[in-house]
Amino acid sequence: NEVRHIRVQMGVSNDCVSGSALVEMGLTSAMATVVGPIDCARRSDENSDRAVLQVSFQTLSPDRRVGSSDRRIIEAARCVQRAIESALLLSIYPKQRICVVVTILSDDGGRLCAAINATTLALIDAGLPMRDWVCSCSAGGRLFESEDVLVDLNRAEEGQGSVFLPAAIMPQRGTLVLTQCEARLPSWNSLERVLDAAINGCKTIFLAMKEAVRAQAALRLKAQAGLAHVTEIHASSES
């Protein structure tokens, strides 16, 4: 029932972005950057009553090249978009767009969960209004061989024959916003046990993310009061 070690850094990008965050869950790491709200490139892309959320998802191959055309990568971008749209107050920015780029720097399982968590923190770093946080965690295991349900699965635990169910919730509202399972389950009760384990994992990850945001906010308040430097903020934004 334990999640992997979580490490969070906010404001990690020096590029011209509104917000950024890096989340490491075990040996899986994801970086998200946010730009916006900005004007849409074409008028036909605008929504008159809400902003458009654009999410691109990419991975680094072993030779450090960026890839973003694989079918699973495209599906992951859609999952991140659906989860975040449930919490982000897009109606405040009509005819605008918000661009999110998620880069998977290393993948040892659970990259979708890490991507959703990194996107949430990047939006918070950008100061964009949200109904609630969106926190994600996975659960599953070899349920045909054992009754034990694992939380926050790594790549070996996601292996062939295992049930793998990532979920995302708004923890303060208690709302499930995303779940996905492609494996066959032994019974309906197994689904309930796996989903409950994933939701409990999301709540644990929420506590770690909240602590990182509080630490970052405290340092920024110190900087405004002249008690800390900007370099200290970047150096101390890990949790």
Short mmCIF file of C-alpha atoms in Angstrom, two decimals:
data_model
loop_
_atom_site.label_atom_id
_atom_site.label_comp_id
_atom_site.label_asym_id
_atom_site.label_seq_id
_atom_site.Cartn_x
_atom_site.Cartn_y
_atom_site.Cartn_z
CA ASN A 1 0.00 0.00 0.00
CA GLU A 2 3.02 2.32 -0.16
CA VAL A 3 3.65 4.69 -3.05
CA ARG A 4 7.12 5.09 -4.48
CA HIS A 5 9.38 7.92 -3.34
CA ILE A 6 8.02 11.25 -4.61
CA ARG A 7 10.19 14.24 -5.42
CA VAL A 8 8.72 17.54 -6.62
CA GLN A 9 10.37 20.63 -8.09
CA MET A 10 8.47 23.71 -9.20
CA GLY A 11 9.63 26.51 -11.46
CA VAL A 12 12.22 24.27 -13.12
CA SER A 13 12.16 25.79 -16.60
CA ASN A 14 14.05 28.97 -17.48
CA ASP A 15 12.27 29.27 -20.85
CA CYS A 16 9.49 31.77 -21.51
CA VAL A 17 6.75 29.76 -19.82
CA SER A 18 4.04 30.70 -17.35
CA GLY A 19 4.71 27.77 -15.03
CA SER A 20 6.61 24.49 -14.84
CA ALA A 21 7.06 21.51 -12.56
CA LEU A 22 9.03 18.28 -12.37
CA VAL A 23 7.62 15.21 -10.63
CA GLU A 24 9.60 12.06 -9.92
CA MET A 25 7.70 8.97 -8.78
CA GLY A 26 10.31 6.32 -8.15
CA LEU A 27 12.42 6.14 -11.31
CA THR A 28 9.72 7.72 -13.46
CA SER A 29 10.07 11.47 -14.00
CA ALA A 30 7.82 13.87 -15.89
CA MET A 31 8.24 17.59 -16.56
CA ALA A 32 5.30 19.82 -17.49
CA THR A 33 5.43 23.38 -18.80
CA VAL A 34 2.48 25.75 -19.20
CA VAL A 35 2.14 28.72 -21.53
CA GLY A 36 -0.93 30.91 -21.39
CA PRO A 37 -3.55 32.02 -21.47
CA ILE A 38 -2.60 33.42 -24.87
CA ASP A 39 -4.46 34.24 -28.08
CA CYS A 40 -5.41 31.39 -30.37
CA ALA A 41 -3.40 31.09 -33.55
CA ARG A 42 -6.58 31.08 -35.65
CA ARG A 43 -10.01 32.50 -34.97
CA SER A 44 -11.57 29.17 -35.94
CA ASP A 45 -9.79 27.58 -32.94
CA GLU A 46 -11.45 29.90 -30.43
CA ASN A 47 -14.29 29.06 -28.07
CA SER A 48 -16.50 32.04 -27.29
CA ASP A 49 -17.26 30.92 -23.73
CA ARG A 50 -14.11 29.14 -22.57
CA ALA A 51 -10.40 28.72 -23.16
CA VAL A 52 -8.98 25.87 -25.21
CA LEU A 53 -6.65 23.51 -23.37
CA GLN A 54 -3.98 22.03 -25.62
CA VAL A 55 -1.87 19.17 -24.23
CA SER A 56 1.10 17.65 -26.03
CA PHE A 57 2.84 14.58 -24.66
CA GLN A 58 6.33 13.48 -25.58
CA THR A 59 8.94 11.02 -24.42
CA LEU A 60 12.71 10.88 -24.63
CA SER A 61 14.18 7.83 -26.33
CA PRO A 62 17.45 6.30 -25.01
CA ASP A 63 19.40 8.49 -27.44
CA ARG A 64 17.60 11.58 -25.98
CA ARG A 65 15.48 12.19 -29.06
CA VAL A 66 11.93 13.43 -28.57
CA GLY A 67 9.03 11.30 -29.77
CA SER A 68 5.35 12.30 -29.81
CA SER A 69 3.63 10.34 -32.59
CA ASP A 70 3.12 6.93 -30.98
CA ARG A 71 -0.53 5.92 -30.52
CA ARG A 72 -0.14 5.41 -26.77
CA ILE A 73 1.50 8.82 -26.41
CA ILE A 74 -1.39 10.49 -28.24
CA GLU A 75 -3.87 8.65 -26.02
CA ALA A 76 -1.93 9.71 -22.90
CA ALA A 77 -2.16 13.36 -23.99
CA ARG A 78 -5.93 13.00 -24.32
CA CYS A 79 -6.16 11.45 -20.86
CA VAL A 80 -4.17 14.31 -19.31
CA GLN A 81 -6.37 16.82 -21.12
CA ARG A 82 -9.63 15.22 -19.93
CA ALA A 83 -8.43 14.99 -16.33
CA ILE A 84 -7.21 18.59 -16.18
CA GLU A 85 -10.24 20.06 -17.96
CA SER A 86 -12.41 18.78 -15.12
CA ALA A 87 -10.63 21.08 -12.64
CA LEU A 88 -9.27 24.04 -14.63
CA LEU A 89 -11.59 27.09 -14.75
CA LEU A 90 -11.47 27.57 -18.51
CA SER A 91 -14.56 29.81 -18.60
CA ILE A 92 -12.53 32.67 -17.10
CA TYR A 93 -10.48 32.97 -20.31
CA PRO A 94 -12.85 32.94 -23.32
CA LYS A 95 -11.27 32.93 -26.78
CA GLN A 96 -7.86 32.11 -25.27
CA ARG A 97 -5.74 28.97 -25.22
CA ILE A 98 -3.58 27.33 -22.57
CA CYS A 99 -0.77 25.14 -23.84
CA VAL A 100 0.70 22.32 -21.78
CA VAL A 101 3.74 20.31 -22.83
CA VAL A 102 4.52 17.14 -20.86
CA THR A 103 7.89 15.47 -21.35
CA ILE A 104 8.58 12.04 -19.88
CA LEU A 105 12.27 12.17 -18.97
CA SER A 106 12.44 8.60 -17.68
CA ASP A 107 9.85 5.84 -17.64
CA ASP A 108 9.79 3.06 -15.05
CA GLY A 109 6.02 2.69 -15.05
CA GLY A 110 3.17 5.04 -14.18
CA ARG A 111 4.11 7.74 -16.66
CA LEU A 112 0.47 8.85 -17.11
CA CYS A 113 0.11 9.40 -13.35
CA ALA A 114 3.37 11.34 -13.17
CA ALA A 115 2.29 13.45 -16.17
CA ILE A 116 -1.04 14.39 -14.57
CA ASN A 117 0.61 15.29 -11.26
CA ALA A 118 3.30 17.37 -13.00
CA THR A 119 0.65 19.19 -15.07
CA THR A 120 -1.35 20.08 -11.97
CA LEU A 121 1.71 21.54 -10.26
CA ALA A 122 2.76 23.44 -13.39
CA LEU A 123 -0.72 25.04 -13.58
CA ILE A 124 -0.47 25.99 -9.91
CA ASP A 125 2.99 27.43 -10.55
CA ALA A 126 1.48 29.47 -13.42
CA GLY A 127 -1.20 30.82 -11.06
CA LEU A 128 -4.14 29.54 -13.11
CA PRO A 129 -7.43 29.09 -11.20
CA MET A 130 -8.63 25.53 -10.55
CA ARG A 131 -11.64 24.03 -8.76
CA ASP A 132 -9.37 21.54 -7.06
CA TRP A 133 -6.10 19.72 -7.51
CA VAL A 134 -5.90 16.71 -9.81
CA CYS A 135 -3.80 13.90 -8.33
CA SER A 136 -3.13 10.56 -9.96
CA CYS A 137 -1.91 7.13 -8.88
CA SER A 138 -2.16 3.57 -10.17
CA ALA A 139 -3.05 0.24 -8.56
CA GLY A 140 -3.23 -3.37 -9.64
CA GLY A 141 -1.09 -6.48 -9.60
CA ARG A 142 -1.40 -10.17 -10.48
CA LEU A 143 -4.90 -10.56 -9.09
CA PHE A 144 -5.43 -13.98 -10.69
CA GLU A 145 -2.50 -15.30 -8.64
CA SER A 146 -2.79 -13.25 -5.43
CA GLU A 147 -5.36 -11.20 -3.53
CA ASP A 148 -2.79 -8.49 -2.80
CA VAL A 149 -3.35 -5.15 -4.54
CA LEU A 150 -0.24 -3.08 -5.28
CA VAL A 151 -0.24 0.71 -5.34
CA ASP A 152 1.82 2.95 -7.67
CA LEU A 153 3.07 0.15 -9.90
CA ASN A 154 6.50 0.30 -11.55
CA ARG A 155 7.30 -1.17 -14.96
CA ALA A 156 8.08 -4.66 -13.67
CA GLU A 157 4.80 -4.75 -11.74
CA GLU A 158 2.90 -3.57 -14.83
CA GLY A 159 4.22 -6.61 -16.71
CA GLN A 160 2.30 -9.14 -18.73
CA GLY A 161 -0.56 -10.75 -16.85
CA SER A 162 -0.94 -7.90 -14.36
CA VAL A 163 -3.92 -5.63 -13.83
CA PHE A 164 -2.95 -1.98 -14.18
CA LEU A 165 -5.47 0.73 -13.35
CA PRO A 166 -4.41 4.40 -13.24
CA ALA A 167 -6.86 6.81 -11.63
CA ALA A 168 -7.06 10.57 -11.09
CA ILE A 169 -9.18 12.36 -8.50
CA MET A 170 -9.94 15.83 -7.21
CA PRO A 171 -8.98 14.99 -3.61
CA GLN A 172 -10.68 17.82 -1.74
CA ARG A 173 -13.98 17.21 -3.54
CA GLY A 174 -13.66 13.45 -3.51
CA THR A 175 -14.42 13.28 -7.25
CA LEU A 176 -13.04 10.64 -9.57
CA VAL A 177 -12.14 12.34 -12.87
CA LEU A 178 -10.26 9.62 -14.74
CA THR A 179 -9.77 5.88 -14.62
CA GLN A 180 -8.52 3.47 -17.23
CA CYS A 181 -8.12 -0.31 -17.26
CA GLU A 182 -7.41 -2.49 -20.28
CA ALA A 183 -6.87 -5.76 -18.40
CA ARG A 184 -9.42 -8.43 -17.51
CA LEU A 185 -10.35 -8.55 -13.83
CA PRO A 186 -11.27 -11.68 -11.86
CA SER A 187 -14.49 -10.20 -10.46
CA TRP A 188 -16.45 -7.01 -9.84
CA ASN A 189 -15.19 -7.00 -6.25
CA SER A 190 -11.63 -6.97 -7.59
CA LEU A 191 -12.37 -3.79 -9.51
CA GLU A 192 -13.67 -2.11 -6.37
CA ARG A 193 -10.58 -3.13 -4.37
CA VAL A 194 -8.18 -1.93 -7.06
CA LEU A 195 -10.02 1.36 -7.53
CA ASP A 196 -10.12 2.01 -3.78
CA ALA A 197 -6.38 1.34 -3.55
CA ALA A 198 -5.68 3.75 -6.42
CA ILE A 199 -7.82 6.46 -4.81
CA ASN A 200 -6.00 6.05 -1.48
CA GLY A 201 -2.71 6.34 -3.37
CA CYS A 202 -3.95 9.58 -4.96
CA LYS A 203 -4.69 10.99 -1.51
CA THR A 204 -1.18 10.14 -0.31
CA ILE A 205 0.36 11.80 -3.36
CA PHE A 206 -1.86 14.85 -2.80
CA LEU A 207 -0.28 15.39 0.62
CA ALA A 208 3.22 15.33 -0.88
CA MET A 209 2.23 17.73 -3.67
CA LYS A 210 0.54 20.11 -1.24
CA GLU A 211 3.60 20.20 0.98
CA ALA A 212 5.81 21.07 -2.01
CA VAL A 213 3.51 23.94 -3.03
CA ARG A 214 3.45 25.30 0.52
CA ALA A 215 7.24 25.21 0.72
CA GLN A 216 7.54 27.02 -2.61
CA ALA A 217 5.00 29.67 -1.58
CA ALA A 218 6.78 30.25 1.73
CA LEU A 219 10.08 30.86 -0.06
CA ARG A 220 8.47 33.29 -2.49
CA LEU A 221 6.95 35.24 0.39
CA LYS A 222 10.39 35.43 1.97
CA ALA A 223 11.81 36.70 -1.32
CA GLN A 224 9.17 39.42 -1.50
CA ALA A 225 10.12 40.46 2.03
CA GLY A 226 13.80 40.54 1.08
CA LEU A 227 14.66 37.51 3.21
CA ALA A 228 15.49 35.11 0.37
CA HIS A 229 16.98 35.20 -3.11
CA VAL A 230 15.50 33.87 -6.33
CA THR A 231 18.33 31.34 -6.62
CA GLU A 232 17.45 30.06 -3.17
CA ILE A 233 13.85 29.52 -4.27
CA HIS A 234 14.90 27.32 -7.19
CA ALA A 235 17.43 25.45 -5.08
CA SER A 236 14.99 24.76 -2.26
CA SER A 237 11.83 23.86 -4.21
CA GLU A 238 12.30 20.11 -3.82
CA SER A 239 10.08 17.96 -1.63
#
